Short mmCIF file of C-alpha atoms in Angstrom, two decimals:
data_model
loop_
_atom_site.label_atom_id
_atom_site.label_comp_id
_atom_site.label_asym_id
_atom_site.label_seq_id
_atom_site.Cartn_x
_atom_site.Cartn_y
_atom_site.Cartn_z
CA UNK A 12 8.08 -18.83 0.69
CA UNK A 13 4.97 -19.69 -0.93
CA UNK A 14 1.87 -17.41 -1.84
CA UNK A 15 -1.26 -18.59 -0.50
CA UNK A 16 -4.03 -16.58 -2.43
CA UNK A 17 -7.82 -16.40 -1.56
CA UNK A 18 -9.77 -14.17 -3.41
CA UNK A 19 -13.61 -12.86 -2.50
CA UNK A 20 -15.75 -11.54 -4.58
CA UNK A 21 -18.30 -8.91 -2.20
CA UNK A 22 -21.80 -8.37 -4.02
CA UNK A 23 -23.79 -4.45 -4.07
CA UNK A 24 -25.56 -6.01 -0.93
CA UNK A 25 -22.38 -6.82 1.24
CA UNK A 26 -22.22 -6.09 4.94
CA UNK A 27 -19.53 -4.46 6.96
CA UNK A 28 -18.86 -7.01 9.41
CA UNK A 29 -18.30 -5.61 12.77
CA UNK A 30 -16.24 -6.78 15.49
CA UNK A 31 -15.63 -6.44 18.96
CA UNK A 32 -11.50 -6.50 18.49
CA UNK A 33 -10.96 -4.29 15.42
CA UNK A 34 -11.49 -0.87 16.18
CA UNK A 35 -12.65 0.05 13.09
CA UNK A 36 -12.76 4.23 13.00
CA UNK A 37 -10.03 4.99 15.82
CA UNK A 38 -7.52 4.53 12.37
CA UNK A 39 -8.59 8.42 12.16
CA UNK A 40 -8.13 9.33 15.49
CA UNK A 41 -4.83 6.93 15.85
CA UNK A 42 -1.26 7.21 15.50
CA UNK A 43 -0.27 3.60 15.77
CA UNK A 44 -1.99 2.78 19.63
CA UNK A 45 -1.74 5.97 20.67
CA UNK A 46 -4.84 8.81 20.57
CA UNK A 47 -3.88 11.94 19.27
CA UNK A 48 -6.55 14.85 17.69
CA UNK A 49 -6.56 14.25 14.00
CA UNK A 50 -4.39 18.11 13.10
CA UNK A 51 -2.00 16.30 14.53
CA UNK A 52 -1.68 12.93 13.15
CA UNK A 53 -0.60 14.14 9.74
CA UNK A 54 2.78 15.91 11.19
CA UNK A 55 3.49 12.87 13.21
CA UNK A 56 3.24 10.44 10.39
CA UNK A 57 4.89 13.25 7.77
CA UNK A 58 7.96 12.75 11.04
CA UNK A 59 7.82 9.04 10.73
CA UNK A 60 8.53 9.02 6.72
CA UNK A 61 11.07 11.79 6.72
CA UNK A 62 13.19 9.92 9.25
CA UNK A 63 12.99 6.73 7.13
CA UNK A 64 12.97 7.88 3.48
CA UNK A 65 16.80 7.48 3.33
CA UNK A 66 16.48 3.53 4.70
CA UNK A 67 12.81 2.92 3.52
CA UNK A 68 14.15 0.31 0.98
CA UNK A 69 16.70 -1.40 3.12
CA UNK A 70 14.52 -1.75 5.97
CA UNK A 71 11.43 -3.04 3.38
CA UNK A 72 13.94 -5.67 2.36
CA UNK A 73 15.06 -6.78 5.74
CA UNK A 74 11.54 -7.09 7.30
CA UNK A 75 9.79 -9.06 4.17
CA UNK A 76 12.56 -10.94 3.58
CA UNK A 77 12.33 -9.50 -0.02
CA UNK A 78 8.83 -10.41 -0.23
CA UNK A 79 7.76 -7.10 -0.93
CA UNK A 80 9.28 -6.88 -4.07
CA UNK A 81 6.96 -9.90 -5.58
CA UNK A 82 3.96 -8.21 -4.16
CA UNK A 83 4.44 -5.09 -5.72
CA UNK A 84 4.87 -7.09 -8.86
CA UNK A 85 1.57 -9.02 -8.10
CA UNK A 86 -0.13 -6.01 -7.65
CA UNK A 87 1.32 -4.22 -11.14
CA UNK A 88 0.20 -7.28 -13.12
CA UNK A 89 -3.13 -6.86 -11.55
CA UNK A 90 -2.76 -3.21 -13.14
CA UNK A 91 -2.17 -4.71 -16.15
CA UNK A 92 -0.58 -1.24 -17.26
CA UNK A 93 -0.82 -0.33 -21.23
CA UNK A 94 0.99 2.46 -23.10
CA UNK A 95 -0.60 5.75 -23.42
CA UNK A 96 -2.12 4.93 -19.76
CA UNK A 97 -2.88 7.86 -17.31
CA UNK A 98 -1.97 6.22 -13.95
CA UNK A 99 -2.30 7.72 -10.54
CA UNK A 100 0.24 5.98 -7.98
CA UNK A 101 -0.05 7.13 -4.37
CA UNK A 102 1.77 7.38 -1.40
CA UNK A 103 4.46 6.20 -4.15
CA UNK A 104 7.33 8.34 -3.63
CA UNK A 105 10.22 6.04 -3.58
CA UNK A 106 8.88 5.20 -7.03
CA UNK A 107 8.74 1.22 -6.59
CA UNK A 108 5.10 0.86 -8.04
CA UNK A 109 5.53 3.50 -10.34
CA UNK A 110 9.14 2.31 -12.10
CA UNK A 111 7.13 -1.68 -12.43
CA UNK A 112 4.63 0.49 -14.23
CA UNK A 113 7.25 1.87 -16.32
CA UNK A 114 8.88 -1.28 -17.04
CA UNK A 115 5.43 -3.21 -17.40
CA UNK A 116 4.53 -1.00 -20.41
CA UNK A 117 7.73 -0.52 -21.94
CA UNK A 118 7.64 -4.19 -22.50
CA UNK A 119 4.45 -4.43 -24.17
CA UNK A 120 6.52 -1.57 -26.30
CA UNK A 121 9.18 -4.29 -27.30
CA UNK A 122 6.26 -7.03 -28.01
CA UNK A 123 4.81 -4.51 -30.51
CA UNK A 124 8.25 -4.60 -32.38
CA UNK A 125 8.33 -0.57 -32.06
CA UNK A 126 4.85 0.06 -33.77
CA UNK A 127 4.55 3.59 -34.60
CA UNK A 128 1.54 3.67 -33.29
CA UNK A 129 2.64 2.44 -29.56
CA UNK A 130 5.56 4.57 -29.64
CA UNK A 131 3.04 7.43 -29.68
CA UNK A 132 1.26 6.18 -27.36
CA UNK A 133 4.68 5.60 -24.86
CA UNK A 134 5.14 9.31 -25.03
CA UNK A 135 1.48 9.99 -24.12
CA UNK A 136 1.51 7.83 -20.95
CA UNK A 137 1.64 9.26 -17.81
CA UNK A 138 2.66 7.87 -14.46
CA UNK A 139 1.64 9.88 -11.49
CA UNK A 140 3.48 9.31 -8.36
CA UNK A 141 1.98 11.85 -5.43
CA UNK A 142 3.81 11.21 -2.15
CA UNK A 143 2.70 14.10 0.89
CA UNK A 144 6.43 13.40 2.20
CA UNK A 145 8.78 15.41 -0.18
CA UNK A 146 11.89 13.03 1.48
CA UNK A 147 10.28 10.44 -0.08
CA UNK A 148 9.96 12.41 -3.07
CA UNK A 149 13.43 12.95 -3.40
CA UNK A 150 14.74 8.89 -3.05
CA UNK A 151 11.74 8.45 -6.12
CA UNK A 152 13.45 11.07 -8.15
CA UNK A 153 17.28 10.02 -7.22
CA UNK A 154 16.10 6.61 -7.65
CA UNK A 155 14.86 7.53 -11.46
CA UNK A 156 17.87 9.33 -12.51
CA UNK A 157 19.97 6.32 -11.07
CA UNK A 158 17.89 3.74 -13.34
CA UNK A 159 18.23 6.23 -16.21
CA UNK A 160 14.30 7.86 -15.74
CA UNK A 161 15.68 11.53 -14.69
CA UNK A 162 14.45 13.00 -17.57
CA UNK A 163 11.62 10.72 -18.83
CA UNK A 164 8.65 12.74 -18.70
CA UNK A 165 6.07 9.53 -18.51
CA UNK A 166 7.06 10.06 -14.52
CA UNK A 167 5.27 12.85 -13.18
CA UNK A 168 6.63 13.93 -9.56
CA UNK A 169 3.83 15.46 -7.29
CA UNK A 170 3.48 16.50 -3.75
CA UNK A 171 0.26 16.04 -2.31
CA UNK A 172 -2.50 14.84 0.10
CA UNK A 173 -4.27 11.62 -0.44
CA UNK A 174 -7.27 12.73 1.11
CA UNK A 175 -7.53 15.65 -1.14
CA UNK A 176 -6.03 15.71 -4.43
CA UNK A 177 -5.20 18.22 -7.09
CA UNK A 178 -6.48 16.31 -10.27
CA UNK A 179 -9.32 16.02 -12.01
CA UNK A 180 -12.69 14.13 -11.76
CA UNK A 181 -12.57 11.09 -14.47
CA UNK A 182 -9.00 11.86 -15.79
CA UNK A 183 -6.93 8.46 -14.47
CA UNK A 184 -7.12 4.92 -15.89
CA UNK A 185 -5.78 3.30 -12.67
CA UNK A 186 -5.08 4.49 -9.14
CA UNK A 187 -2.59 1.98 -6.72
CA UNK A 188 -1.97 2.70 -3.32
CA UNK A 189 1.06 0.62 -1.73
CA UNK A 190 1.73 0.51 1.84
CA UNK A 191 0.18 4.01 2.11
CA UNK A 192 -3.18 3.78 3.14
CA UNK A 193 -3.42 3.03 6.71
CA UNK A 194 -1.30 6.19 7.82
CA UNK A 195 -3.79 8.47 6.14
CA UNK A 196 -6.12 10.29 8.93
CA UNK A 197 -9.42 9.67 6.79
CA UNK A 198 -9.34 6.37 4.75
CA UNK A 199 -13.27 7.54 3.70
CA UNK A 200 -11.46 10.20 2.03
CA UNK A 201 -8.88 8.99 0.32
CA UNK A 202 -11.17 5.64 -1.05
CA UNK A 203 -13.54 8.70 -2.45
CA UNK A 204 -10.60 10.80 -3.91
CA UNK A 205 -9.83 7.77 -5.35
CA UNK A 206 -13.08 7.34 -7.14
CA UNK A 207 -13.27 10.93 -7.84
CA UNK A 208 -9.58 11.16 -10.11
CA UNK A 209 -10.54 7.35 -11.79
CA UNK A 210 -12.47 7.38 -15.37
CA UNK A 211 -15.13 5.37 -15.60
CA UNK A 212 -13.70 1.80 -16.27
CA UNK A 213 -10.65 2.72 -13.94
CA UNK A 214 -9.33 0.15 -11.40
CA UNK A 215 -8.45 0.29 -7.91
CA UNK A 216 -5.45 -1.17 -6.52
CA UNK A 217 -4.76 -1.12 -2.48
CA UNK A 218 -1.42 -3.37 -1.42
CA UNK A 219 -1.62 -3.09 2.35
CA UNK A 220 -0.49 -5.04 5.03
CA UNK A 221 -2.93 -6.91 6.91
CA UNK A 222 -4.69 -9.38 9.24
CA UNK A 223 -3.13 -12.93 9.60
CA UNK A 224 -6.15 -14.96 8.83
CA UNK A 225 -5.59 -17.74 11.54
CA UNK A 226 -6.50 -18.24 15.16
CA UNK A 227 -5.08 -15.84 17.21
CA UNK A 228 -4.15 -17.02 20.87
CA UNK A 229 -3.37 -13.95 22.92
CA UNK A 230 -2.09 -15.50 25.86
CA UNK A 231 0.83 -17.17 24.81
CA UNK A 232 3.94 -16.08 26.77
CA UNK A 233 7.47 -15.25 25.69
CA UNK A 234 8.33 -18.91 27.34
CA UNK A 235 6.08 -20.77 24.77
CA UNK A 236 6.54 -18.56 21.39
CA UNK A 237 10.61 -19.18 22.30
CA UNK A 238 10.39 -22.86 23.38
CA UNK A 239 7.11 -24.70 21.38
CA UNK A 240 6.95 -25.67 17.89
CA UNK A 241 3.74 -25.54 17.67
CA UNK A 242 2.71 -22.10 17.76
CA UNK A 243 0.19 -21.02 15.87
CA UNK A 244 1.80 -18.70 13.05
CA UNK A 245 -0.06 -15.93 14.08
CA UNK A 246 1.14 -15.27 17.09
CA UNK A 247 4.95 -15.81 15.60
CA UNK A 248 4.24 -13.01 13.54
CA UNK A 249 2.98 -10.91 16.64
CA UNK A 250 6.11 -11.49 18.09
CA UNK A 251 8.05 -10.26 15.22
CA UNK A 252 6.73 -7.44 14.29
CA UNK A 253 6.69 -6.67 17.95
CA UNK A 254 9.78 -7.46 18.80
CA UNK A 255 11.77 -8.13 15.94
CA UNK A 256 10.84 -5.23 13.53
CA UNK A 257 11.63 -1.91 16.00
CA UNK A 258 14.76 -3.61 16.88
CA UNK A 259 16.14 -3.89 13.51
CA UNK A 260 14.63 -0.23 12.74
CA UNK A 261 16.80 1.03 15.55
CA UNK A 262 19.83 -0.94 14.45
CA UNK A 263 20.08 -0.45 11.09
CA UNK A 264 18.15 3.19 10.71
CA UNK A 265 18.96 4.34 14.03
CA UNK A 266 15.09 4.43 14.93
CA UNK A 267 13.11 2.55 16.77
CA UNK A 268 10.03 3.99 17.32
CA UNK A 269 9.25 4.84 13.87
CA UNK A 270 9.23 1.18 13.25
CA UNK A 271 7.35 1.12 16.38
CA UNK A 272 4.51 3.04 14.84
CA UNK A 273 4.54 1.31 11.58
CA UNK A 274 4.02 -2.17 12.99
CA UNK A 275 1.28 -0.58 15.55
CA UNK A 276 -0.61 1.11 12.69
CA UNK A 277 -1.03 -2.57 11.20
CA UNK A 278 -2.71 -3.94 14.25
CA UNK A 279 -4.91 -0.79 13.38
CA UNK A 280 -5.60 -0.94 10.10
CA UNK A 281 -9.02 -2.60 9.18
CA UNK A 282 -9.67 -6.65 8.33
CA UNK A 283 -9.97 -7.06 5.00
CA UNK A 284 -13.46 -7.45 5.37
CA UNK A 285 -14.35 -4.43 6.39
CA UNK A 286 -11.65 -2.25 4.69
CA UNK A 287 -12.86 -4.13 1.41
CA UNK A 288 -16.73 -2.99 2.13
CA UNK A 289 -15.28 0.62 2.64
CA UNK A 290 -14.24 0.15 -0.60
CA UNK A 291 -17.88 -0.73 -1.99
CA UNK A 292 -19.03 1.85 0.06
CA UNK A 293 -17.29 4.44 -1.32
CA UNK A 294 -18.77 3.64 -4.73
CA UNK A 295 -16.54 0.78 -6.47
CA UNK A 296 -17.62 -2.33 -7.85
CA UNK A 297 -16.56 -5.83 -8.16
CA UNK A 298 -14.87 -5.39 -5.06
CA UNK A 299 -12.21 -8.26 -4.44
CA UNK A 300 -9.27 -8.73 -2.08
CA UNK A 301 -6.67 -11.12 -2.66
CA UNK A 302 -4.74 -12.64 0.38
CA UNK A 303 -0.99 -13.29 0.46
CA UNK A 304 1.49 -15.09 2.64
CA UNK A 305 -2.18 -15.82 4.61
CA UNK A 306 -3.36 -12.46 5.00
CA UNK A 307 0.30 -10.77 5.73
CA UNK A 308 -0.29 -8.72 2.81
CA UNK A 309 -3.70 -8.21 0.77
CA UNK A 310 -4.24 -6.78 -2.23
CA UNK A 311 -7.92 -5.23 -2.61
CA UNK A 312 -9.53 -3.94 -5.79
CA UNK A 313 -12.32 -2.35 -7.24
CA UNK A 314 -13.97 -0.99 -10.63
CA UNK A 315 -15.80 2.42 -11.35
CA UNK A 316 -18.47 1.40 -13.40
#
């Protein structure tokens, strides 16, 4: 399947665009479409990872089609990682982003033809990966020692909340976020976390999944998405991850309304629009998403200047 990528560039004087369809704060009041209090939202999405953690890989594999693994990779040459880097990846714990990382700087290692120099700077780097789900930690860390990373200390294991974390002001060269962001309770919080940890230079990286950028047509029926070949792609999607997605949850994980959740907090995560002025908002510059698969996935970014 082909990448279609569209990237926009959103200047200091950018406007949230509203809209009468995307409910644009009820992601902190939200779990999935239902309303729950925000003490409780945390538990209930801590439930949906802990039930998953063991089949999170599988089931990424069986709903992208594998397409996950090339956007992760998109998003770590974004990174453009570098030994000696201090690297904050959250919401990481299966250690997918973080092991790219790994593997990203390792070759610049080999290119280097084992400089001194850069093989001081390998032991210096440090790759952060802060999950709030300690099941998820655990498949990171059995996933590490099974690629031979057990006992490299450039991974750094760390249980903790998005929306507040234990580091430093100024001490990270890069923060990514995969897949993570829209079951936080605060997204405000966790963009401004972000920028608090970041050094001044430090990059942004958000891979979320996101808003088909097509015509929608809400009325189509079951009848014409199963018999017409002209339906607009949007809606085929609808009816996937509607239909498709907690049915494959429940029969290869044994749960279906985890998967249930995870394709409702989509729908309820922000356009890219707006979630990419909350990003400017929160302080960032050069703001830029890039679409792929036509807005499936996006990829947003920003500097601290």
């Amino acid at each position: 399947m082909a990448l279609k990528l569209v990237s926009r560039k959103l200047g200091s004087k950018f406007l949230p665009m509203l809209s009468s369809t995307s409910p644009l704060h009820s992601h902190a009041t939200s779990f999935g479409f239902k309303h729950v209090r925000e003490e409780e939202k945390s538990q209930l999405v801590g439930n949906v990872f802990s039930s998953v953690a063991s089949n999170y890989d599988l089931m990424n594999d069986l709903m992208s089609g594998g397409l996950h693994r090339l956007w992760k990779d998109r998003l770590v040459s974004m990174l453009n990682p570098f030994p000696g880097m201090k690297h904050l990846d959250v919401a990481g714990g299966t250690g997918d982003v973080a092991f790219r990382i790994l593997d990203g700087i390792s070759s610049i290692k080999r290119r280097a033809n084992q400089d001194p120099i850069n093989d001081h700077l390998q032991e210096e780097t440090q790759i952060h990966v802060c999950d709030i789900n300690p099941n998820m930690l655990n498949v990171g860390r059995k996933r590490a020692t099974e690629r031979g990373l057990g006992e490299d200390k450039s991974l750094i294991w760390v249980e903790g909340d998005a929306e507040a974390l234990s580091f430093e002001d100024n001490t990270m060269d890069g923060y990514t976020i995969a897949f993570g962001i829209r079951n936080v309770t605060h997204i405000e919080k966790v963009l401004a976390e972000a920028y608090r940890v970041l050094k001044h230079g430090g990059r942004f990286l958000c891979l979320e999944l996101s808003h088909v950028e097509v015509p929608v047509f809400k009325e189509l029926t079951l009848h014409h998405l199963s018999c017409s070949k002209n339906v607009p792609f949007s809606c085929r999607y609808d009816y996937y991850s509607f239909s498709v997605i907690p049915a494959v949850g429940e029969l290869v994980a044994g749960d279906r309304d985890s998967y249930q959740y995870l394709v409702e907090s989509i729908r309820r995560f922000p356009p890219q629009e707006k979630f990419a002025s909350m990003i400017a908002d929160a302080g960032f510059q050069k703001v830029e998403y890039e679409n792929l698969v036509g807005g499936v996935v996006a990829i947003h970014s920003g500097l601290k200047i």
